[in-house]
Structure formats: structure tokens, C-alpha cells
Amino acid sequence: MRRLAIWVVVLSCILLFGCAKKVYATNGETIYKTGRNLNGDRLLDRSASTIPFVHSCIACHGRKGNRMESVSVQFRYLSDPANFKVSYNDSLFFRFLDHDLKSDGQKANIGVIWKMSDGDKKDLLDYLKQL
């Protein structure tokens, strides 16, 4: 009987902690990995996105931001002049998020549109600078 009670407690703990919401270190990491900010707001604009089933950046860009070399979001890649005619800076990255425009001003047409506050955008960029 005691053994059964131990198994019930262990199983309950696994279920309880396994289903708990993951808490990330920063708002930027939370946005990147979940598509939500720390307030729990969903940041994907489903009505404007042509790929509305994507929920977060990590889905396409991977855990370290470089799953596919041509779409790396590691800021050291984005800001490297060897990779782009016009390398990204903070304001060009924000313009990309707001207007779906590449660093050179051409339409990006990525199919995923985000609606973020200025604070959320800054937090996301700060996180991408750490990748």
C-alpha cells in the first residue's frame, strides 16, 4: 500500500510540473519561444498573417535562431555587412516587425505578422542579440 502511495505522489508531481507553464528569464525569450509576452498576450496577428498557424519565432528559426542559415535571426548575423547590402540595426529590425520590410526596404513577405508594443520589440531584439 505504501508503495502505491509513493507512485501516486511521484506521478502526480510529474503531471503537475510537466503541465505547468514554462517561465523564461526575460520577456524577449518568452516572446521568441512562445509568441506571447510575459503578460500572456498573443503577439501573432492572425488576421494579417498568411501563415497563421505559426505561434512563435522558434517554430521556424529554431532554439538558437539559426535553424535555416538564410533566415537566421541572430542579431550578429543580421547586423553583419557581409550578409546584407544594408545590414540591420535596431530601427531597421523594428521596421521589419512593424511593416514586413527587409533592411533594404523591399517587402519581406514572410507571411507572419506580429503586433508588439515598443517594449516587446525592444525586449525581443535584446534577446536576439544574446543568441
mmCIF file with all atom_site columns, C-alpha atoms in Angstrom:
data_model
loop_
_atom_site.group_PDB
_atom_site.id
_atom_site.type_symbol
_atom_site.label_atom_id
_atom_site.label_alt_id
_atom_site.label_comp_id
_atom_site.label_asym_id
_atom_site.label_entity_id
_atom_site.label_seq_id
_atom_site.pdbx_PDB_ins_code
_atom_site.Cartn_x
_atom_site.Cartn_y
_atom_site.Cartn_z
_atom_site.occupancy
_atom_site.B_iso_or_equiv
_atom_site.pdbx_formal_charge
_atom_site.auth_seq_id
_atom_site.auth_comp_id
_atom_site.auth_asym_id
_atom_site.auth_atom_id
_atom_site.pdbx_PDB_model_num
ATOM 1   C CA . MET A 1 1   ? 0.000  0.000  0.000   1.00 0.00 ? 1   MET A CA 1
ATOM 2   C CA . ARG A 1 2   ? 2.826  2.376  0.874   1.00 0.00 ? 2   ARG A CA 1
ATOM 3   C CA . ARG A 1 3   ? 4.482  1.677  -2.470  1.00 0.00 ? 3   ARG A CA 1
ATOM 4   C CA . LEU A 1 4   ? 1.267  2.579  -4.302  1.00 0.00 ? 4   LEU A CA 1
ATOM 5   C CA . ALA A 1 5   ? 1.035  5.845  -2.375  1.00 0.00 ? 5   ALA A CA 1
ATOM 6   C CA . ILE A 1 6   ? 4.612  6.737  -3.368  1.00 0.00 ? 6   ILE A CA 1
ATOM 7   C CA . TRP A 1 7   ? 3.855  6.038  -7.022  1.00 0.00 ? 7   TRP A CA 1
ATOM 8   C CA . VAL A 1 8   ? 0.716  8.174  -6.865  1.00 0.00 ? 8   VAL A CA 1
ATOM 9   C CA . VAL A 1 9   ? 2.705  11.071 -5.376  1.00 0.00 ? 9   VAL A CA 1
ATOM 10  C CA . VAL A 1 10  ? 5.505  10.706 -7.968  1.00 0.00 ? 10  VAL A CA 1
ATOM 11  C CA . LEU A 1 11  ? 3.043  10.503 -10.851 1.00 0.00 ? 11  LEU A CA 1
ATOM 12  C CA . SER A 1 12  ? 1.101  13.494 -9.525  1.00 0.00 ? 12  SER A CA 1
ATOM 13  C CA . CYS A 1 13  ? 4.295  15.552 -9.310  1.00 0.00 ? 13  CYS A CA 1
ATOM 14  C CA . ILE A 1 14  ? 5.283  14.617 -12.857 1.00 0.00 ? 14  ILE A CA 1
ATOM 15  C CA . LEU A 1 15  ? 1.875  15.599 -14.177 1.00 0.00 ? 15  LEU A CA 1
ATOM 16  C CA . LEU A 1 16  ? 1.708  18.784 -12.129 1.00 0.00 ? 16  LEU A CA 1
ATOM 17  C CA . PHE A 1 17  ? 5.158  20.069 -13.044 1.00 0.00 ? 17  PHE A CA 1
ATOM 18  C CA . GLY A 1 18  ? 5.112  18.683 -16.574 1.00 0.00 ? 18  GLY A CA 1
ATOM 19  C CA . CYS A 1 19  ? 1.953  20.604 -17.407 1.00 0.00 ? 19  CYS A CA 1
ATOM 20  C CA . ALA A 1 20  ? 2.983  23.820 -15.670 1.00 0.00 ? 20  ALA A CA 1
ATOM 21  C CA . LYS A 1 21  ? 3.673  26.876 -17.810 1.00 0.00 ? 21  LYS A CA 1
ATOM 22  C CA . LYS A 1 22  ? 7.336  27.306 -18.628 1.00 0.00 ? 22  LYS A CA 1
ATOM 23  C CA . VAL A 1 23  ? 8.713  30.540 -17.232 1.00 0.00 ? 23  VAL A CA 1
ATOM 24  C CA . TYR A 1 24  ? 11.553 32.133 -19.160 1.00 0.00 ? 24  TYR A CA 1
ATOM 25  C CA . ALA A 1 25  ? 14.229 34.507 -17.889 1.00 0.00 ? 25  ALA A CA 1
ATOM 26  C CA . THR A 1 26  ? 13.134 37.554 -19.904 1.00 0.00 ? 26  THR A CA 1
ATOM 27  C CA . ASN A 1 27  ? 10.189 38.938 -21.821 1.00 0.00 ? 27  ASN A CA 1
ATOM 28  C CA . GLY A 1 28  ? 12.252 38.679 -25.037 1.00 0.00 ? 28  GLY A CA 1
ATOM 29  C CA . GLU A 1 29  ? 12.946 34.989 -24.514 1.00 0.00 ? 29  GLU A CA 1
ATOM 30  C CA . THR A 1 30  ? 9.275  34.419 -23.706 1.00 0.00 ? 30  THR A CA 1
ATOM 31  C CA . ILE A 1 31  ? 8.223  36.166 -26.923 1.00 0.00 ? 31  ILE A CA 1
ATOM 32  C CA . TYR A 1 32  ? 10.762 34.252 -29.024 1.00 0.00 ? 32  TYR A CA 1
ATOM 33  C CA . LYS A 1 33  ? 9.843  30.853 -27.617 1.00 0.00 ? 33  LYS A CA 1
ATOM 34  C CA . THR A 1 34  ? 6.074  31.183 -27.127 1.00 0.00 ? 34  THR A CA 1
ATOM 35  C CA . GLY A 1 35  ? 4.801  34.057 -29.270 1.00 0.00 ? 35  GLY A CA 1
ATOM 36  C CA . ARG A 1 36  ? 3.389  35.632 -26.110 1.00 0.00 ? 36  ARG A CA 1
ATOM 37  C CA . ASN A 1 37  ? 4.756  38.297 -23.832 1.00 0.00 ? 37  ASN A CA 1
ATOM 38  C CA . LEU A 1 38  ? 5.058  37.977 -20.060 1.00 0.00 ? 38  LEU A CA 1
ATOM 39  C CA . ASN A 1 39  ? 1.508  39.338 -19.710 1.00 0.00 ? 39  ASN A CA 1
ATOM 40  C CA . GLY A 1 40  ? 0.297  36.352 -21.745 1.00 0.00 ? 40  GLY A CA 1
ATOM 41  C CA . ASP A 1 41  ? -0.754 38.465 -24.749 1.00 0.00 ? 41  ASP A CA 1
ATOM 42  C CA . ARG A 1 42  ? -0.627 36.604 -28.060 1.00 0.00 ? 42  ARG A CA 1
ATOM 43  C CA . LEU A 1 43  ? 1.509  38.658 -30.418 1.00 0.00 ? 43  LEU A CA 1
ATOM 44  C CA . LEU A 1 44  ? 0.751  36.983 -33.750 1.00 0.00 ? 44  LEU A CA 1
ATOM 45  C CA . ASP A 1 45  ? -1.679 38.990 -35.855 1.00 0.00 ? 45  ASP A CA 1
ATOM 46  C CA . ARG A 1 46  ? -3.663 36.077 -37.275 1.00 0.00 ? 46  ARG A CA 1
ATOM 47  C CA . SER A 1 47  ? -5.852 38.288 -39.449 1.00 0.00 ? 47  SER A CA 1
ATOM 48  C CA . ALA A 1 48  ? -2.843 39.811 -41.261 1.00 0.00 ? 48  ALA A CA 1
ATOM 49  C CA . SER A 1 49  ? -0.656 36.676 -41.412 1.00 0.00 ? 49  SER A CA 1
ATOM 50  C CA . THR A 1 50  ? -0.792 34.305 -44.353 1.00 0.00 ? 50  THR A CA 1
ATOM 51  C CA . ILE A 1 51  ? 0.771  31.609 -42.176 1.00 0.00 ? 51  ILE A CA 1
ATOM 52  C CA . PRO A 1 52  ? -1.482 31.901 -39.100 1.00 0.00 ? 52  PRO A CA 1
ATOM 53  C CA . PHE A 1 53  ? -0.583 28.520 -37.596 1.00 0.00 ? 53  PHE A CA 1
ATOM 54  C CA . VAL A 1 54  ? 2.917  29.655 -36.555 1.00 0.00 ? 54  VAL A CA 1
ATOM 55  C CA . HIS A 1 55  ? 2.837  30.639 -32.904 1.00 0.00 ? 55  HIS A CA 1
ATOM 56  C CA . SER A 1 56  ? 6.406  31.726 -32.178 1.00 0.00 ? 56  SER A CA 1
ATOM 57  C CA . CYS A 1 57  ? 9.754  32.638 -33.696 1.00 0.00 ? 57  CYS A CA 1
ATOM 58  C CA . ILE A 1 58  ? 11.313 29.374 -32.546 1.00 0.00 ? 58  ILE A CA 1
ATOM 59  C CA . ALA A 1 59  ? 8.974  27.400 -34.839 1.00 0.00 ? 59  ALA A CA 1
ATOM 60  C CA . CYS A 1 60  ? 10.908 28.485 -37.940 1.00 0.00 ? 60  CYS A CA 1
ATOM 61  C CA . HIS A 1 61  ? 14.164 29.887 -36.601 1.00 0.00 ? 61  HIS A CA 1
ATOM 62  C CA . GLY A 1 62  ? 14.978 27.186 -34.064 1.00 0.00 ? 62  GLY A CA 1
ATOM 63  C CA . ARG A 1 63  ? 16.223 27.285 -30.499 1.00 0.00 ? 63  ARG A CA 1
ATOM 64  C CA . LYS A 1 64  ? 19.361 29.282 -31.315 1.00 0.00 ? 64  LYS A CA 1
ATOM 65  C CA . GLY A 1 65  ? 17.880 31.472 -34.063 1.00 0.00 ? 65  GLY A CA 1
ATOM 66  C CA . ASN A 1 66  ? 19.812 29.867 -36.900 1.00 0.00 ? 66  ASN A CA 1
ATOM 67  C CA . ARG A 1 67  ? 17.872 26.764 -37.889 1.00 0.00 ? 67  ARG A CA 1
ATOM 68  C CA . MET A 1 68  ? 17.991 27.841 -41.520 1.00 0.00 ? 68  MET A CA 1
ATOM 69  C CA . GLU A 1 69  ? 21.030 29.915 -42.450 1.00 0.00 ? 69  GLU A CA 1
ATOM 70  C CA . SER A 1 70  ? 19.086 32.103 -44.885 1.00 0.00 ? 70  SER A CA 1
ATOM 71  C CA . VAL A 1 71  ? 16.619 33.122 -42.165 1.00 0.00 ? 71  VAL A CA 1
ATOM 72  C CA . SER A 1 72  ? 18.915 33.403 -39.166 1.00 0.00 ? 72  SER A CA 1
ATOM 73  C CA . VAL A 1 73  ? 17.641 35.913 -36.635 1.00 0.00 ? 73  VAL A CA 1
ATOM 74  C CA . GLN A 1 74  ? 20.806 36.013 -34.597 1.00 0.00 ? 74  GLN A CA 1
ATOM 75  C CA . PHE A 1 75  ? 21.452 39.741 -34.475 1.00 0.00 ? 75  PHE A CA 1
ATOM 76  C CA . ARG A 1 76  ? 25.171 39.293 -35.120 1.00 0.00 ? 76  ARG A CA 1
ATOM 77  C CA . TYR A 1 77  ? 24.147 37.717 -38.450 1.00 0.00 ? 77  TYR A CA 1
ATOM 78  C CA . LEU A 1 78  ? 21.529 40.364 -39.237 1.00 0.00 ? 78  LEU A CA 1
ATOM 79  C CA . SER A 1 79  ? 23.888 43.242 -38.463 1.00 0.00 ? 79  SER A CA 1
ATOM 80  C CA . ASP A 1 80  ? 26.879 41.837 -40.372 1.00 0.00 ? 80  ASP A CA 1
ATOM 81  C CA . PRO A 1 81  ? 27.526 43.894 -43.567 1.00 0.00 ? 81  PRO A CA 1
ATOM 82  C CA . ALA A 1 82  ? 28.895 40.747 -45.230 1.00 0.00 ? 82  ALA A CA 1
ATOM 83  C CA . ASN A 1 83  ? 25.394 39.220 -45.125 1.00 0.00 ? 83  ASN A CA 1
ATOM 84  C CA . PHE A 1 84  ? 23.274 42.153 -46.342 1.00 0.00 ? 84  PHE A CA 1
ATOM 85  C CA . LYS A 1 85  ? 23.773 45.178 -48.612 1.00 0.00 ? 85  LYS A CA 1
ATOM 86  C CA . VAL A 1 86  ? 22.069 47.155 -45.876 1.00 0.00 ? 86  VAL A CA 1
ATOM 87  C CA . SER A 1 87  ? 22.747 45.435 -42.577 1.00 0.00 ? 87  SER A CA 1
ATOM 88  C CA . TYR A 1 88  ? 20.115 45.573 -39.873 1.00 0.00 ? 88  TYR A CA 1
ATOM 89  C CA . ASN A 1 89  ? 20.296 47.983 -36.968 1.00 0.00 ? 89  ASN A CA 1
ATOM 90  C CA . ASP A 1 90  ? 17.744 48.387 -34.185 1.00 0.00 ? 90  ASP A CA 1
ATOM 91  C CA . SER A 1 91  ? 15.441 50.710 -36.132 1.00 0.00 ? 91  SER A CA 1
ATOM 92  C CA . LEU A 1 92  ? 15.527 48.552 -39.290 1.00 0.00 ? 92  LEU A CA 1
ATOM 93  C CA . PHE A 1 93  ? 14.699 45.486 -37.215 1.00 0.00 ? 93  PHE A CA 1
ATOM 94  C CA . PHE A 1 94  ? 11.731 47.317 -35.666 1.00 0.00 ? 94  PHE A CA 1
ATOM 95  C CA . ARG A 1 95  ? 10.618 48.416 -39.156 1.00 0.00 ? 95  ARG A CA 1
ATOM 96  C CA . PHE A 1 96  ? 10.793 44.774 -40.232 1.00 0.00 ? 96  PHE A CA 1
ATOM 97  C CA . LEU A 1 97  ? 8.477  43.775 -37.381 1.00 0.00 ? 97  LEU A CA 1
ATOM 98  C CA . ASP A 1 98  ? 6.082  46.679 -37.982 1.00 0.00 ? 98  ASP A CA 1
ATOM 99  C CA . HIS A 1 99  ? 5.916  46.736 -41.768 1.00 0.00 ? 99  HIS A CA 1
ATOM 100 C CA . ASP A 1 100 ? 7.347  43.408 -43.016 1.00 0.00 ? 100 ASP A CA 1
ATOM 101 C CA . LEU A 1 101 ? 10.169 45.256 -44.802 1.00 0.00 ? 101 LEU A CA 1
ATOM 102 C CA . LYS A 1 102 ? 13.694 43.924 -45.273 1.00 0.00 ? 102 LYS A CA 1
ATOM 103 C CA . SER A 1 103 ? 16.661 46.080 -44.294 1.00 0.00 ? 103 SER A CA 1
ATOM 104 C CA . ASP A 1 104 ? 16.900 47.450 -47.854 1.00 0.00 ? 104 ASP A CA 1
ATOM 105 C CA . GLY A 1 105 ? 13.218 48.458 -47.834 1.00 0.00 ? 105 GLY A CA 1
ATOM 106 C CA . GLN A 1 106 ? 11.900 45.651 -50.050 1.00 0.00 ? 106 GLN A CA 1
ATOM 107 C CA . LYS A 1 107 ? 8.811  43.750 -48.949 1.00 0.00 ? 107 LYS A CA 1
ATOM 108 C CA . ALA A 1 108 ? 9.807  40.671 -46.949 1.00 0.00 ? 108 ALA A CA 1
ATOM 109 C CA . ASN A 1 109 ? 6.578  38.693 -47.494 1.00 0.00 ? 109 ASN A CA 1
ATOM 110 C CA . ILE A 1 110 ? 7.361  36.289 -44.687 1.00 0.00 ? 110 ILE A CA 1
ATOM 111 C CA . GLY A 1 111 ? 3.701  35.522 -44.086 1.00 0.00 ? 111 GLY A CA 1
ATOM 112 C CA . VAL A 1 112 ? 3.862  36.078 -40.334 1.00 0.00 ? 112 VAL A CA 1
ATOM 113 C CA . ILE A 1 113 ? 2.815  39.455 -38.950 1.00 0.00 ? 113 ILE A CA 1
ATOM 114 C CA . TRP A 1 114 ? 3.353  40.379 -35.304 1.00 0.00 ? 114 TRP A CA 1
ATOM 115 C CA . LYS A 1 115 ? 1.642  43.064 -33.240 1.00 0.00 ? 115 LYS A CA 1
ATOM 116 C CA . MET A 1 116 ? 4.004  44.112 -30.483 1.00 0.00 ? 116 MET A CA 1
ATOM 117 C CA . SER A 1 117 ? 4.393  47.084 -28.230 1.00 0.00 ? 117 SER A CA 1
ATOM 118 C CA . ASP A 1 118 ? 7.624  49.058 -28.467 1.00 0.00 ? 118 ASP A CA 1
ATOM 119 C CA . GLY A 1 119 ? 8.708  47.457 -25.201 1.00 0.00 ? 119 GLY A CA 1
ATOM 120 C CA . ASP A 1 120 ? 8.047  43.943 -26.525 1.00 0.00 ? 120 ASP A CA 1
ATOM 121 C CA . LYS A 1 121 ? 10.016 44.683 -29.709 1.00 0.00 ? 121 LYS A CA 1
ATOM 122 C CA . LYS A 1 122 ? 12.951 46.011 -27.702 1.00 0.00 ? 122 LYS A CA 1
ATOM 123 C CA . ASP A 1 123 ? 12.871 43.002 -25.385 1.00 0.00 ? 123 ASP A CA 1
ATOM 124 C CA . LEU A 1 124 ? 12.797 40.616 -28.355 1.00 0.00 ? 124 LEU A CA 1
ATOM 125 C CA . LEU A 1 125 ? 15.715 42.408 -30.009 1.00 0.00 ? 125 LEU A CA 1
ATOM 126 C CA . ASP A 1 126 ? 17.704 42.319 -26.758 1.00 0.00 ? 126 ASP A CA 1
ATOM 127 C CA . TYR A 1 127 ? 17.136 38.559 -26.651 1.00 0.00 ? 127 TYR A CA 1
ATOM 128 C CA . LEU A 1 128 ? 18.193 38.098 -30.293 1.00 0.00 ? 128 LEU A CA 1
ATOM 129 C CA . LYS A 1 129 ? 21.407 39.981 -29.533 1.00 0.00 ? 129 LYS A CA 1
ATOM 130 C CA . GLN A 1 130 ? 22.237 37.272 -26.986 1.00 0.00 ? 130 GLN A CA 1
ATOM 131 C CA . LEU A 1 131 ? 21.787 34.330 -29.366 1.00 0.00 ? 131 LEU A CA 1
#
